[in-house]
Amino acid sequence: MLKMLRPTDLNEDEQLQRRCRYLATAFGFGQGCCVNVYLSAGGYLGDKFQDKYFFVWMCAAVYITPLLIFALARRLDPYFDRHFGFRKVYQVRLAISMLLGALLVAGLIVPTLGAGGRASILTLGAAVGMVAGSVASASARCVLQF
């Protein structure tokens, strides 16, 4: 049996689609800035640790983590969308991305406290990559849904 759409349903869908595109643009800009700010310290930290390859390790930490997030999201997103509905799951995706972002901002203080060794800075890079991956995955899922 076909479900008849009311004109208000179409307007809500168009409005939701527009909002998703705005969110995807804003989150994409934010994640790009975050990755660039993290990587901009590569030269300084490489000199501080006397490691000419430290920037490469930083790039690996920040760019490999999103690949894992994308693979996990690709596998699990259809399951959760089917069981709980796209709108509810998208709100959870946004909330998790924002919580991860808040944890990342809190973690940015670690290198400034003098406790920032190589491992903590690379872990911070993996966290940046995880936030970037989750935000990109949620944004892409929202835009592709429509």
Coordinates of C-alpha atoms in Angstrom, one line a residue:
M1 CA 0.0 0.0 0.0
L2 CA 1.4 3.4 -1.0
K3 CA 1.7 6.1 1.6
M4 CA 0.3 9.4 0.5
L5 CA 2.5 12.4 1.2
R6 CA 0.9 15.6 2.4
P7 CA 2.3 18.9 1.2
T8 CA 3.6 19.6 4.7
D9 CA 5.6 16.4 4.6
L10 CA 7.3 17.6 1.4
N11 CA 8.1 21.0 2.9
E12 CA 9.5 19.4 6.1
D13 CA 11.7 17.1 4.0
E14 CA 12.9 20.0 1.9
Q15 CA 13.6 22.0 5.0
L16 CA 15.4 19.1 6.7
Q17 CA 17.5 18.6 3.5
R18 CA 18.5 22.2 3.5
R19 CA 19.4 22.1 7.2
C20 CA 21.5 18.9 6.6
R21 CA 23.4 20.6 3.8
Y22 CA 24.1 23.6 6.0
L23 CA 25.3 21.3 8.9
A24 CA 27.5 19.3 6.5
T25 CA 29.1 22.5 5.2
A26 CA 29.7 23.9 8.7
F27 CA 31.0 20.6 10.1
G28 CA 33.2 20.1 7.1
F29 CA 34.8 23.5 7.6
G30 CA 35.2 22.9 11.3
Q31 CA 36.9 19.5 10.9
G32 CA 39.2 20.8 8.1
C33 CA 40.3 23.7 10.4
C34 CA 40.8 21.3 13.3
V35 CA 43.0 18.9 11.2
N36 CA 45.0 21.8 9.9
V37 CA 45.6 23.4 13.3
Y38 CA 46.8 20.0 14.6
L39 CA 49.2 19.5 11.7
S40 CA 50.5 23.0 11.7
A41 CA 52.5 22.2 14.8
G42 CA 54.4 19.4 13.0
G43 CA 57.6 21.3 12.3
Y44 CA 57.9 22.7 15.8
L45 CA 57.2 19.3 17.4
G46 CA 59.6 17.5 15.0
D47 CA 62.3 19.9 16.1
K48 CA 61.4 19.6 19.7
F49 CA 61.6 15.8 19.6
Q50 CA 64.6 15.8 17.2
D51 CA 62.6 13.5 14.9
K52 CA 62.5 14.5 11.2
Y53 CA 59.7 12.0 10.6
F54 CA 57.4 13.1 13.4
F55 CA 55.2 15.1 10.9
V56 CA 54.7 11.9 8.9
W57 CA 53.6 10.1 12.1
M58 CA 51.2 13.0 12.9
C59 CA 49.7 12.7 9.4
A60 CA 49.3 9.0 9.8
A61 CA 47.6 9.4 13.1
V62 CA 45.1 12.0 11.8
Y63 CA 44.4 10.5 8.4
I64 CA 44.3 6.7 9.1
T65 CA 41.8 6.9 11.9
P66 CA 38.9 8.3 9.8
L67 CA 39.4 5.4 7.4
L68 CA 38.5 3.0 10.2
I69 CA 35.5 5.2 11.2
F70 CA 34.3 5.2 7.6
A71 CA 34.5 1.4 7.4
L72 CA 32.7 1.0 10.7
A73 CA 30.0 3.5 9.8
R74 CA 29.4 2.0 6.4
R75 CA 28.8 -1.4 8.1
L76 CA 26.7 -0.2 11.0
D77 CA 24.7 2.8 9.7
P78 CA 22.2 0.8 7.6
Y79 CA 21.4 -1.4 10.6
F80 CA 20.7 1.5 13.0
D81 CA 18.8 3.5 10.4
R82 CA 16.6 0.5 9.7
H83 CA 15.9 -0.3 13.4
F84 CA 15.6 3.2 14.9
G85 CA 14.8 5.5 11.9
F86 CA 17.1 8.0 10.2
R87 CA 16.0 11.1 12.0
K88 CA 16.6 9.6 15.5
V89 CA 19.9 8.1 14.6
Y90 CA 21.1 11.3 12.9
Q91 CA 20.5 13.2 16.2
V92 CA 22.6 10.6 18.0
R93 CA 25.3 10.9 15.4
L94 CA 25.4 14.7 15.9
A95 CA 25.5 14.4 19.7
I96 CA 28.3 11.8 19.6
S97 CA 30.3 14.0 17.2
M98 CA 29.8 17.0 19.4
L99 CA 30.9 15.0 22.5
L100 CA 34.0 13.8 20.7
G101 CA 34.7 17.4 19.7
A102 CA 34.4 18.6 23.3
L103 CA 36.7 15.9 24.5
L104 CA 39.2 16.9 21.7
V105 CA 39.1 20.6 22.9
A106 CA 39.7 19.4 26.4
G107 CA 42.6 17.3 25.1
L108 CA 44.2 20.2 23.3
I109 CA 45.5 21.4 26.7
V110 CA 47.7 18.3 27.1
P111 CA 50.6 19.6 25.0
T112 CA 50.5 23.0 26.7
L113 CA 50.9 21.5 30.2
G114 CA 54.4 20.1 29.4
A115 CA 52.9 16.5 29.7
G116 CA 52.7 16.3 25.9
G117 CA 55.1 13.6 24.9
R118 CA 55.1 11.9 21.5
A119 CA 52.5 9.3 22.4
S120 CA 50.1 11.9 23.8
I121 CA 50.4 14.1 20.7
L122 CA 49.9 11.2 18.4
T123 CA 46.9 10.1 20.5
L124 CA 45.5 13.6 20.2
G125 CA 46.0 13.3 16.4
A126 CA 44.1 10.0 16.4
A127 CA 41.3 11.8 18.4
V128 CA 41.2 14.6 15.8
G129 CA 41.0 12.0 13.1
M130 CA 38.2 10.2 14.9
V131 CA 36.2 13.4 15.3
A132 CA 36.8 14.3 11.7
G133 CA 35.8 10.8 10.5
S134 CA 32.6 10.7 12.6
V135 CA 31.5 14.2 11.5
A136 CA 32.3 13.5 7.9
S137 CA 30.5 10.2 8.0
A138 CA 27.4 11.7 9.7
S139 CA 27.3 14.6 7.3
A140 CA 27.7 12.4 4.3
R141 CA 25.0 10.1 5.5
C142 CA 22.7 13.0 5.9
V143 CA 23.3 14.5 2.5
L144 CA 23.2 11.1 0.8
Q145 CA 19.9 10.2 2.5
F146 CA 18.0 12.7 0.5

